XYZ file of C-alpha atoms in Angstrom:
760
model
C 0.464 -0.143 0.265
C 3.127 2.661 0.825
C 3.812 2.640 -2.976
C 0.496 3.084 -4.029
C 0.199 5.919 -1.575
C 3.707 7.265 -3.038
C 2.110 10.808 -5.658
C 3.929 11.283 -9.271
C 7.552 12.466 -8.553
C 7.381 15.106 -11.017
C 5.904 18.333 -10.026
C 4.121 19.047 -12.815
C 2.193 16.596 -11.933
C 1.280 17.168 -8.805
C -0.909 19.819 -7.015
C -0.024 20.288 -3.069
C -1.903 22.587 -0.532
C -0.478 22.534 3.062
C -2.489 25.051 4.465
C -5.456 24.890 7.099
C -6.876 28.221 6.455
C -10.462 26.917 7.751
C -11.804 29.981 5.489
C -10.425 28.724 2.669
C -11.221 25.193 4.048
C -13.887 25.444 0.810
C -11.799 25.987 -1.630
C -9.367 23.620 -1.011
C -12.237 20.666 -0.956
C -13.376 22.479 -4.730
C -9.981 22.533 -6.208
C -8.844 18.964 -4.989
C -11.900 16.964 -5.888
C -11.146 13.456 -7.325
C -14.794 12.829 -10.210
C -15.624 10.668 -13.252
C -17.687 12.516 -14.403
C -20.344 10.100 -12.704
C -18.599 10.227 -9.348
C -17.023 13.039 -7.410
C -15.655 13.298 -3.989
C -14.809 16.984 -2.985
C -11.477 16.968 -0.930
C -13.434 17.210 2.656
C -11.189 16.053 5.648
C -12.515 11.887 5.978
C -10.691 11.849 9.723
C -12.528 13.166 12.933
C -14.454 15.488 10.760
C -15.667 18.289 13.110
C -18.974 18.620 13.781
C -19.139 22.433 13.605
C -18.010 22.444 9.385
C -18.626 25.144 7.516
C -19.678 23.181 4.669
C -20.949 19.610 5.248
C -18.696 16.481 2.656
C -20.344 16.312 -0.094
C -20.537 13.698 -2.535
C -21.869 14.330 -5.998
C -23.633 11.291 -8.681
C -24.252 13.257 -12.068
C -28.676 13.761 -13.534
C -29.153 13.113 -9.595
C -31.524 16.086 -9.581
C -34.832 17.156 -7.568
C -36.557 20.158 -6.378
C -36.362 20.569 -3.101
C -37.781 23.524 -2.136
C -41.591 23.043 -3.750
C -42.682 27.082 -2.962
C -39.295 27.835 -5.301
C -39.617 24.837 -7.878
C -36.128 25.018 -9.395
C -34.491 20.806 -9.548
C -30.846 20.617 -8.097
C -28.358 18.224 -7.778
C -28.755 16.157 -5.192
C -26.091 15.302 -3.543
C -25.545 11.704 -2.130
C -24.338 10.293 0.955
C -20.512 11.603 2.129
C -19.060 7.365 2.177
C -15.614 8.499 3.581
C -16.105 9.517 6.978
C -13.721 7.422 9.886
C -13.175 7.978 13.364
C -9.690 7.408 15.224
C -9.968 7.760 18.744
C -8.557 6.220 22.180
C -11.314 4.874 25.428
C -11.832 8.841 26.720
C -12.498 10.310 22.804
C -11.302 10.961 19.291
C -6.938 11.425 18.752
C -6.035 15.360 17.684
C -5.259 16.023 14.418
C -1.742 17.367 14.734
C -1.590 21.557 13.960
C 2.478 21.949 13.903
C 4.929 24.102 12.625
C 5.511 21.766 9.207
C 2.192 20.624 7.465
C -0.894 20.822 9.104
C -3.733 19.022 6.699
C -1.172 18.886 3.353
C -3.648 17.777 0.643
C -1.816 16.201 -2.819
C -3.642 15.856 -5.699
C -1.806 13.427 -8.182
C -2.982 13.935 -11.682
C -1.166 12.114 -13.724
C -3.247 8.978 -11.959
C -6.312 10.813 -11.148
C -6.660 10.580 -7.300
C -6.182 12.919 -4.027
C -3.611 11.766 -1.429
C -2.838 13.288 2.453
C -1.162 12.756 5.546
C -1.434 13.915 8.909
C -0.780 13.407 12.475
C -3.066 12.100 15.789
C -1.398 12.877 19.012
C -3.069 12.310 22.867
C -0.612 14.215 24.210
C 3.100 12.924 24.438
C 1.744 9.618 24.647
C 0.744 8.477 21.814
C 1.524 9.288 17.934
C 0.477 7.832 14.930
C 1.399 8.805 11.315
C -1.475 8.786 8.876
C -1.727 8.620 5.152
C -4.918 8.191 2.841
C -5.956 7.790 -1.120
C -8.952 9.014 -2.271
C -10.534 7.937 -5.854
C -13.284 7.766 -8.270
C -12.636 5.045 -10.358
C -12.040 6.242 -14.194
C -11.943 2.798 -15.620
C -15.219 2.050 -13.279
C -18.054 4.785 -13.191
C -19.546 4.119 -10.405
C -16.842 2.520 -7.936
C -15.350 4.991 -5.488
C -11.652 3.729 -3.427
C -10.500 4.308 -0.124
C -7.486 3.503 1.638
C -6.042 3.923 4.672
C -2.469 3.463 5.830
C -1.955 3.967 10.099
C 2.035 3.385 11.437
C 2.103 3.951 15.018
C 5.649 6.378 15.936
C 4.460 6.237 19.316
C 2.246 4.486 22.515
C 0.296 1.268 23.455
C -2.883 1.872 24.129
C -6.515 0.754 22.925
C -7.421 2.575 19.633
C -11.248 2.363 17.870
C -11.437 2.919 14.011
C -14.764 3.502 13.107
C -15.466 4.021 9.368
C -19.075 5.599 8.671
C -20.545 7.209 6.126
C -22.686 10.624 6.340
C -26.094 12.611 4.750
C -28.243 10.483 4.501
C -31.190 11.270 5.521
C -30.671 14.703 4.013
C -32.183 14.872 0.685
C -32.506 11.559 0.185
C -35.659 9.523 1.569
C -34.518 6.214 2.052
C -36.516 3.079 0.662
C -33.814 -0.408 1.917
C -31.689 0.279 4.520
C -29.159 -3.045 5.139
C -25.054 -3.520 5.888
C -24.058 -3.068 3.328
C -26.163 -1.896 0.870
C -28.706 1.209 0.668
C -31.068 2.680 -1.915
C -33.090 6.112 -1.775
C -34.932 8.016 -3.331
C -35.065 11.997 -3.818
C -38.351 13.048 -2.999
C -40.349 14.664 -6.142
C -38.311 13.531 -8.961
C -38.891 10.089 -8.477
C -34.524 9.864 -9.340
C -33.163 6.471 -7.284
C -29.401 6.420 -6.101
C -28.294 2.822 -4.879
C -24.815 2.452 -2.964
C -23.319 -0.716 -2.083
C -20.052 -1.053 0.415
C -16.678 -3.113 1.447
C -14.714 -2.496 4.398
C -11.726 -4.209 4.774
C -8.700 -3.970 7.984
C -5.832 -5.446 8.188
C -2.852 -5.268 11.053
C 0.742 -5.879 10.140
C -0.998 -8.063 7.492
C -3.405 -9.785 9.501
C -7.411 -9.315 8.338
C -9.490 -7.709 11.972
C -12.762 -9.177 11.162
C -15.126 -5.278 12.431
C -18.366 -5.194 14.730
C -21.287 -3.807 12.238
C -22.660 -0.790 14.115
C -25.729 -0.208 11.886
C -25.834 0.114 8.080
C -22.998 1.377 6.861
C -20.978 2.405 9.854
C -18.017 -0.329 11.197
C -15.847 -1.012 14.354
C -12.746 -2.068 15.088
C -10.418 -1.738 18.026
C -6.931 -3.170 19.089
C -4.150 -2.366 21.016
C -1.508 -0.117 19.218
C 2.509 -0.761 19.356
C 5.468 1.112 18.446
C 5.983 0.321 14.552
C 2.454 -1.684 13.856
C 1.288 -0.871 10.724
C -2.887 -0.669 10.137
C -4.476 -0.631 6.691
C -7.888 -0.360 5.408
C -9.472 0.443 2.334
C -12.961 0.598 1.792
C -14.908 0.289 -1.641
C -17.992 2.030 -2.604
C -20.406 1.283 -5.701
C -22.595 3.374 -6.931
C -25.672 3.610 -9.190
C -28.400 5.630 -10.411
C -32.163 5.273 -11.554
C -34.226 7.703 -13.193
C -37.391 6.608 -13.007
C -39.929 5.499 -9.963
C -40.185 2.407 -11.023
C -36.665 1.334 -11.668
C -33.788 -0.041 -9.208
C -30.969 0.453 -9.148
C -29.658 -1.954 -6.287
C -28.823 -4.819 -8.852
C -26.167 -2.879 -11.042
C -24.607 -1.255 -7.736
C -23.916 -4.992 -6.531
C -23.176 -6.603 -9.568
C -19.771 -3.257 -10.016
C -19.266 -3.901 -6.061
C -18.862 -7.539 -6.256
C -16.850 -6.871 -9.159
C -15.145 -5.011 -7.687
C -13.920 -7.566 -5.040
C -13.319 -9.603 -6.527
C -10.663 -7.797 -8.471
C -9.286 -6.495 -5.282
C -8.680 -2.560 -4.686
C -5.301 -2.597 -5.942
C -6.738 -3.945 -9.262
C -9.072 -1.193 -9.197
C -5.932 0.995 -8.873
C -4.193 -0.444 -11.312
C -7.011 -0.201 -14.374
C -7.649 3.574 -12.543
C -4.370 4.807 -13.626
C -4.532 3.165 -17.019
C -7.839 4.527 -17.830
C -5.973 8.070 -17.220
C -2.425 7.804 -18.618
C -5.336 6.597 -21.787
C -6.503 10.011 -21.331
C -3.729 12.175 -21.163
C -1.878 10.121 -24.243
C -4.526 11.778 -25.612
C -5.562 15.460 -24.226
C -2.075 16.819 -22.047
C -0.425 19.433 -23.087
C 3.255 20.152 -23.105
C 4.898 23.738 -22.541
C 8.677 24.233 -21.909
C 9.836 27.009 -20.251
C 6.774 28.386 -18.185
C 6.264 26.291 -15.671
C 2.860 28.065 -13.983
C 1.703 27.903 -16.737
C 2.322 24.094 -17.505
C 0.370 23.675 -13.849
C -2.074 25.238 -14.776
C -2.929 23.685 -18.147
C -2.774 19.914 -16.705
C -4.838 21.001 -13.801
C -7.253 22.387 -16.753
C -6.900 18.992 -18.452
C -7.300 16.868 -15.213
C -11.041 18.809 -14.522
C -11.770 18.251 -17.887
C -10.789 14.859 -18.130
C -13.052 14.280 -14.623
C -16.085 15.778 -16.489
C -17.398 14.053 -19.002
C -18.979 10.772 -18.815
C -18.964 9.885 -22.528
C -21.500 6.030 -21.193
C -24.460 8.387 -20.249
C -25.835 10.606 -23.059
C -28.677 11.826 -20.342
C -26.310 14.097 -18.725
C -24.051 17.144 -19.522
C -21.778 18.847 -17.435
C -22.383 21.806 -15.425
C -21.302 25.265 -14.590
C -18.976 23.653 -11.860
C -18.770 20.280 -13.045
C -19.636 17.872 -9.921
C -16.160 20.031 -7.907
C -19.930 22.158 -6.760
C -23.000 23.416 -5.802
C -23.096 26.599 -7.339
C -25.982 26.895 -10.116
C -26.988 23.811 -8.497
C -25.353 21.356 -10.612
C -26.982 23.826 -14.394
C -26.348 23.389 -17.694
C -24.993 26.561 -19.763
C -23.863 27.862 -22.327
C -20.666 26.794 -20.666
C -20.799 23.219 -21.829
C -21.086 23.983 -26.049
C -18.277 26.863 -26.530
C -16.113 26.795 -24.387
C -15.835 22.746 -23.438
C -16.751 20.931 -26.600
C -14.132 22.011 -28.192
C -11.723 20.249 -26.015
C -13.526 17.168 -26.022
C -14.425 16.955 -29.418
C -10.807 17.029 -30.594
C -9.288 14.623 -27.554
C -11.777 12.996 -26.490
C -14.780 12.316 -29.251
C -16.849 9.617 -27.705
C -17.710 12.319 -24.702
C -18.549 15.056 -27.314
C -21.150 13.403 -29.044
C -22.424 12.297 -25.311
C -22.440 15.857 -24.542
C -24.064 16.630 -27.188
C -27.197 13.737 -27.219
C -27.618 15.200 -24.186
C -29.362 18.208 -26.485
C -31.018 15.932 -28.954
C -32.758 13.993 -25.563
C -33.765 17.156 -24.273
C -34.596 19.010 -27.740
C -38.666 18.245 -26.811
C -37.843 20.388 -23.589
C -36.750 23.040 -25.777
C -40.070 22.315 -28.455
C -41.863 23.082 -25.937
C -39.814 26.431 -24.371
C -40.299 27.672 -28.167
C -43.880 26.902 -27.871
C -45.343 28.631 -24.569
C -44.031 31.726 -26.102
C -45.290 31.696 -29.627
C -42.215 30.499 -32.020
C -41.367 27.769 -33.968
C -38.700 25.126 -34.022
C -36.716 24.598 -30.433
C -35.496 27.269 -27.428
C -32.528 25.559 -25.874
C -33.276 26.463 -22.017
C -30.305 28.856 -20.842
C -30.850 26.484 -17.409
C -30.694 23.202 -18.283
C -31.326 19.982 -15.618
C -32.351 16.454 -17.164
C -35.353 17.460 -18.540
C -34.156 19.798 -20.587
C -37.108 22.382 -19.438
C -36.320 25.673 -18.496
C -34.786 25.774 -15.109
C -33.157 29.742 -14.309
C -34.400 30.318 -10.824
C -36.731 33.548 -11.660
C -35.477 36.115 -9.088
C -32.359 36.225 -6.850
C -30.628 38.831 -4.349
C -28.053 41.142 -6.059
C -24.761 42.484 -5.132
C -27.162 45.490 -3.422
C -28.507 42.873 -1.342
C -31.932 44.087 -3.448
C -33.985 41.340 -5.305
C -33.963 41.113 -8.665
C -35.751 39.450 -11.308
C -33.677 37.212 -13.471
C -34.571 37.627 -16.906
C -31.851 35.425 -18.584
C -34.530 32.307 -18.814
C -36.521 34.685 -21.174
C -33.693 36.077 -23.237
C -30.615 35.044 -23.183
C -32.059 33.272 -25.942
C -28.407 32.548 -28.290
C -28.002 29.168 -26.428
C -29.877 27.854 -29.327
C -27.385 28.727 -32.078
C -24.614 28.058 -29.403
C -25.883 24.012 -29.279
C -26.062 24.431 -32.944
C -22.767 25.579 -32.974
C -20.833 22.739 -30.976
C -22.652 20.238 -33.317
C -21.192 21.389 -36.797
C -17.441 21.935 -35.369
C -18.518 17.820 -33.643
C -19.719 16.472 -37.468
C -16.922 19.226 -39.214
C -14.237 17.625 -36.655
C -15.409 13.689 -36.871
C -17.418 13.521 -40.460
C -19.623 11.282 -37.845
C -21.903 11.106 -40.219
C -24.566 8.611 -38.161
C -24.856 11.789 -35.634
C -25.264 13.545 -37.829
C -28.439 11.760 -39.796
C -29.765 10.304 -36.085
C -29.969 13.942 -34.370
C -27.251 16.556 -35.386
C -30.146 17.658 -38.365
C -32.754 17.446 -36.119
C -30.926 19.618 -33.545
C -29.929 22.140 -36.709
C -33.129 22.231 -38.210
C -34.753 22.515 -35.154
C -32.642 26.028 -34.284
C -32.473 27.222 -37.241
C -37.023 27.108 -37.477
C -36.090 29.068 -34.763
C -34.051 32.013 -35.819
C -36.552 31.747 -38.599
C -39.727 32.530 -36.420
C -38.024 34.337 -33.740
C -36.348 37.338 -36.421
C -39.173 39.120 -37.590
C -39.001 41.742 -40.686
C -39.561 45.233 -40.557
C -40.093 48.193 -42.790
C -36.422 49.419 -43.127
C -36.623 45.403 -45.140
C -34.388 43.475 -42.389
C -34.988 40.856 -39.741
C -34.591 41.627 -36.373
C -34.357 40.111 -33.048
C -35.517 42.303 -30.103
C -36.017 41.924 -26.821
C -33.097 39.043 -25.465
C -29.429 39.379 -23.632
C -26.258 38.674 -25.580
C -23.286 37.662 -23.318
C -23.102 40.689 -21.599
C -25.349 40.495 -18.912
C -25.321 43.838 -17.783
C -27.611 44.755 -20.664
C -30.939 42.974 -21.074
C -33.774 43.658 -23.176
C -32.044 44.925 -25.943
C -32.677 44.515 -29.468
C -30.300 42.909 -32.087
C -27.341 41.639 -30.276
C -24.551 41.590 -33.106
C -23.068 38.620 -31.578
C -27.152 36.586 -31.223
C -28.516 37.938 -34.827
C -25.225 36.757 -36.771
C -25.169 33.059 -34.523
C -28.584 33.031 -35.511
C -28.264 33.528 -39.329
C -25.185 31.369 -38.806
C -27.486 28.750 -37.520
C -30.073 29.041 -40.249
C -26.917 28.683 -42.732
C -25.919 25.616 -41.540
C -29.783 24.002 -41.179
C -29.942 25.226 -44.884
C -26.795 23.138 -45.616
C -28.113 20.312 -43.834
C -31.253 20.275 -45.486
C -29.751 20.138 -48.691
C -27.166 17.478 -47.804
C -29.659 14.952 -46.561
C -31.484 15.448 -49.717
C -28.840 14.439 -51.642
C -26.551 12.072 -49.958
C -29.701 10.448 -47.282
C -33.036 10.726 -49.262
C -34.568 8.300 -47.334
C -33.557 9.868 -43.561
C -34.264 13.216 -45.151
C -37.593 12.083 -46.368
C -38.899 10.519 -43.141
C -37.371 13.425 -41.103
C -38.676 16.684 -43.233
C -42.012 14.575 -43.172
C -42.101 14.274 -38.697
C -41.010 17.524 -38.912
C -43.581 19.253 -41.453
C -40.604 20.936 -43.264
C -41.204 21.540 -46.750
C -39.578 23.341 -49.331
C -41.305 26.545 -49.465
C -40.219 27.009 -45.075
C -37.190 26.425 -46.250
C -37.253 29.200 -48.788
C -38.804 31.507 -46.001
C -34.970 30.726 -44.001
C -33.213 31.572 -46.862
C -34.697 35.006 -46.935
C -34.572 35.811 -43.117
C -30.912 34.750 -43.516
C -29.853 37.298 -46.066
C -32.240 40.410 -44.935
C -30.727 40.125 -40.469
C -29.819 43.257 -39.239
C -26.054 42.125 -38.124
C -25.295 45.878 -36.160
C -22.597 46.115 -38.467
C -21.639 50.024 -39.797
C -21.404 49.970 -43.294
C -17.587 50.812 -44.513
C -16.644 51.453 -40.684
C -15.951 47.062 -39.992
C -17.300 47.436 -36.608
C -20.144 45.910 -34.962
C -22.803 47.580 -32.285
C -23.069 45.546 -30.290
C -26.913 46.037 -29.537
C -29.370 49.066 -30.975
C -27.915 52.185 -29.560
C -24.758 50.774 -27.797
C -22.441 53.156 -28.599
C -24.453 56.002 -27.791
C -24.632 54.634 -24.192
C -22.015 56.853 -21.565
C -18.203 55.651 -22.341
C -16.524 54.574 -18.903
C -12.642 54.248 -18.878
C -12.116 51.076 -17.073
C -8.615 52.016 -15.975
C -10.118 54.731 -13.993
C -11.159 51.996 -11.294
C -7.745 49.723 -12.286
C -7.312 47.151 -8.666
C -11.011 46.965 -8.252
C -11.717 43.444 -5.875
C -15.717 43.616 -7.039
C -17.723 43.624 -10.688
C -17.483 46.705 -12.365
C -22.103 46.991 -11.712
C -21.127 46.819 -8.150
C -18.568 49.583 -8.184
C -21.118 51.835 -10.771
C -24.028 50.133 -9.862
C -26.759 48.493 -11.245
C -28.730 51.204 -13.529
C -25.880 53.306 -14.558
C -24.313 50.511 -15.512
C -26.841 49.257 -17.725
C -26.314 53.075 -19.412
C -23.313 52.999 -19.547
C -20.446 50.854 -22.628
C -19.450 48.799 -19.554
C -19.673 44.667 -21.112
C -19.492 41.922 -18.634
C -18.249 39.602 -20.452
C -17.034 38.955 -23.921
C -19.634 39.659 -26.584
C -18.959 41.070 -29.631
C -15.326 39.523 -28.735
C -16.805 35.973 -28.240
C -18.412 36.209 -32.217
C -15.086 36.818 -32.796
C -14.161 34.058 -31.437
C -15.912 31.863 -32.712
C -17.032 33.480 -36.420
C -13.702 35.207 -37.557
C -14.620 34.956 -40.686
C -17.634 37.001 -40.041
C -15.106 40.002 -39.667
C -13.004 40.604 -42.800
C -9.548 42.184 -43.205
C -8.097 44.087 -40.295
C -12.281 44.127 -38.787
C -10.844 41.737 -36.546
C -8.752 43.797 -35.002
C -10.892 47.450 -34.808
C -13.958 45.552 -33.318
C -10.573 43.651 -31.027
C -9.307 47.064 -30.410
C -12.700 48.922 -29.649
C -14.450 45.888 -27.093
C -11.725 45.343 -25.272
C -10.869 48.372 -22.971
C -14.835 48.126 -22.801
C -15.111 44.986 -21.484
C -15.295 44.931 -17.010
C -14.599 40.855 -17.410
C -17.101 40.274 -14.432
C -18.336 36.879 -15.803
C -15.004 33.986 -15.429
C -16.236 32.732 -18.804
C -14.969 36.114 -20.226
C -10.742 36.312 -20.308
C -10.788 33.364 -22.034
C -11.577 34.410 -25.390
C -10.067 38.154 -24.889
C -7.314 35.984 -24.627
C -7.738 33.423 -27.070
C -8.638 36.434 -29.779
C -5.031 38.778 -28.347
C -2.882 35.565 -29.737
C -4.751 35.171 -33.038
C -4.027 38.174 -33.555
C -1.130 38.513 -32.949
C -0.764 41.134 -29.688
C 0.669 37.439 -27.760
C 1.522 38.933 -24.646
C -1.276 40.542 -23.792
C -2.961 37.048 -24.455
C -0.863 35.319 -22.109
C -1.655 37.804 -19.591
C -5.244 36.828 -20.424
C -3.886 33.345 -19.849
C -2.733 33.756 -16.211
C -5.532 35.565 -15.013
C -7.771 33.022 -16.421
C -5.835 30.209 -14.423
C -6.007 32.317 -11.387
C -9.662 32.117 -11.305
C -8.672 28.958 -9.523
C -5.633 28.568 -8.713
C -4.747 31.284 -6.789
C -5.899 32.065 -3.878
C -7.310 35.687 -4.600
C -10.331 37.240 -4.163
C -12.324 34.726 -5.345
C -13.482 32.435 -3.779
C -14.598 28.239 -5.732
C -15.909 26.830 -2.678
C -18.778 26.742 -4.883
C -17.466 24.520 -7.706
C -14.781 25.021 -10.165
C -15.032 27.122 -12.946
C -14.676 24.234 -15.368
C -15.482 26.752 -18.551
C -12.444 28.793 -17.870
C -10.520 25.531 -17.241
C -11.592 24.775 -20.981
C -11.215 28.687 -22.039
C -6.938 27.582 -21.261
C -6.887 24.855 -23.454
C -8.548 26.711 -26.103
C -6.165 30.032 -25.836
C -3.131 27.138 -25.755
C -4.606 25.342 -28.685
C -6.655 27.757 -31.160
C -4.817 30.914 -29.881
C -1.274 30.293 -29.235
C -0.964 27.062 -31.525
C -3.451 29.064 -34.047
C -5.574 25.457 -34.787
C -8.386 26.268 -36.909
C -10.449 23.472 -38.390
C -11.128 22.920 -42.055
C -13.480 21.215 -44.195
C -10.178 19.840 -46.019
C -8.232 19.212 -42.988
C -6.292 21.386 -40.414
C -4.923 24.451 -40.604
C -1.946 26.318 -37.837
C -0.854 29.753 -37.223
C 1.238 29.619 -34.552
C 1.643 32.412 -32.228
C 3.542 31.466 -29.155
C 4.476 33.700 -25.961
C 8.634 34.713 -25.835
C 8.412 32.745 -22.219
C 7.222 29.288 -23.784
C 9.874 27.776 -26.046
C 7.559 24.952 -26.787
C 3.908 23.496 -26.486
C 2.638 20.176 -27.439
C -0.695 18.646 -28.277
C -2.697 16.023 -29.290
C -5.669 16.266 -31.103
C -8.152 13.725 -33.319
C -9.889 14.848 -36.685
C -12.230 12.310 -38.333
C -10.478 9.409 -36.991
C -7.342 10.280 -37.445
C -5.307 11.147 -34.193
C -1.999 13.430 -34.327
C 1.152 14.694 -32.135
C 2.136 18.518 -32.810
C 4.804 20.815 -31.495
C 5.358 23.958 -32.080
C 8.914 24.923 -31.320
C 9.172 28.535 -31.177
C 13.436 28.000 -30.767
C 14.006 26.446 -33.837
C 11.020 28.359 -35.651
C 9.810 25.065 -36.392
C 5.953 22.975 -36.375
C 6.670 19.364 -35.957
C 3.355 16.736 -36.512
C 3.194 13.025 -36.787
C 0.233 11.108 -37.570
C -0.114 8.391 -34.898
C -3.323 6.961 -36.083
C -5.229 6.461 -39.543
C -5.489 7.890 -43.233
C -3.338 10.701 -44.726
C -4.757 14.164 -44.258
C -3.441 17.751 -45.151
C -2.481 20.037 -42.806
C -2.457 23.591 -43.514
C 0.408 26.342 -42.262
C 0.948 29.710 -43.150
C -2.071 29.314 -45.931
C -0.176 26.700 -48.095
C -1.479 23.386 -48.131
C 1.234 19.948 -46.377
C 0.311 16.461 -46.511
C 0.635 14.272 -43.546
C 1.012 10.710 -43.575
C 1.999 7.838 -41.272
C 5.133 7.360 -42.565
C 7.537 10.192 -41.965
C 6.484 13.345 -39.634
C 6.521 17.069 -41.292
C 8.745 19.105 -39.823
C 7.920 22.947 -41.204
C 9.607 26.030 -41.015
C 7.570 28.933 -39.634
C 8.548 31.765 -40.349
C 9.508 34.819 -37.758
C 6.667 36.981 -36.226
C 7.031 40.552 -36.802
C 8.823 43.097 -34.505
């Protein structure tokens, strides 16, 4: 066991925290979460946990939603029972955790192996001293499994000691249906979802098994006498299963998974888990030479991205805080499609497909939302759970402690185009025609239909979309938001393109789908007209998009006068003044530039970025990543690097940002996007992959792997030698476009190209 408890030696693969600041404990629990996309355990203390803890320990199971507050019926992710609790005590009470001058409760996140390690000393005066080491993981190989290991060595003292292993949180949010010695089934109160847990424990003293006393369900106790040099090893396996309907029993699945794990033993469970993580890293690692801080940030980002997705369950998606915390109630936003899907599409297409199938399975909810408002097609929920019905709360407490109405659920309509964008990007990168025909085409057609219904013709001959909120949520109920309208036009055009493609390549499927959707040529012709006459806010001759109608007339606030502030600009200026100003919450026109750079001809991209970048207050964790991506593409590499480190600091730095409510998973996806789409300059084309690298001066090289249409290739941008090196590891020959020129890439030999030096 001792070898298993040793972390990876390379410091670039581990994250260490030696602190014991109670006010930051919740942040630590978030940062060091272990997760596999189905099961997650925050890094709460497992040993002699205080009853007066600030926040209860949390285990989360993806898709376990319920509406807990009937008066405010907003579904939220329900915590599962915490399976990690251990109490070590003497006859007189629990042993005290030692807080000495050294590390008091060090945590080590071994990102390479996907596990959490911790150690401490337990003491009773000068008479008893124990050294304790712990490991926990949620299996990347068998996602229903969790494992806890404990290694307890006696340094001093001969006394009677008791170790009690238990679980916590049985009764808070779940109704018990069955509760046995090592097995339980619970139900959510209103949604009727089921949760089953099966557990097995074992304790050995100097290699000899000591049988437990069973105190109650999921509660075991062992008592023995210590002596110096004695070694105690404890392991606990748990298996969890979720069911989604009242008539479904998840118990058999949980028992079967646990039986298999018990047969293999915990060592084999660890081995298979580590192998699965190794496979993920071989396909998704990003290596930076010359900037250790950036390397650690990227490993942290990729660790959490790999731990957030579950390709085996197309009925769940990734919430804004993944499974690392309770903020936003576990709800799914546009974050998934815009900030996370690029990573999965290019490194883990199986996970990307599953996430998009979630949007297909919630299409009926999107149709219902559109119909409720008198529109056609699919209007996706701004905040989505398991049904696809709108889950945005109607009110919230604002920064000034006043109750404010939340309008995003009704007005932040670009979500439908965001989903369509991810569908198209996935198909473009993977060539997954089966997905396109069976699911993707219907999403594109129904979202295209929504926009054709939503945009209305007016006397100026243009179609307008009024009364919306763009990505910049400081400005509500606005007209013709450039991001919304241009994305809507793009969405309609892709819907028309997929309709033509189906008609030509899969006529039988097109006939069946068009009949089912009651979609005819007359309606498609109408869509064409809407797209051609969509108001976009693009100034004639200027190349500058107006963010929304009237934006240029608002107060221009110099944000440099507020440098060093520690609160968002809407708090500084007040909500009313912010709404009457040009201050932007997050990338809006800049977000459009990031997603659809082809909409900005010639120097228009730089012109729009130079105008909007100084007006953004970055009041959202989504903002800095898109600014950094665009800055890198435009060649302002040092600005891009500054945005990179600002984005990394959101979850890694103990600054003004509290992360107790969960990792900002979109920011982690943004770090990957900045590196691959920004600094490496990767873009997807129908005929291959294109690169236009711009590395920061401090980065001597950048290496990563991507997948494209059944191929896997590794790429290295070498700044020292001004080279791009690409190797095709799997798949048929393909084309790389570098510096605007096509080059063939085959598996026989790597492609090594000289890069032109950037202008000084």
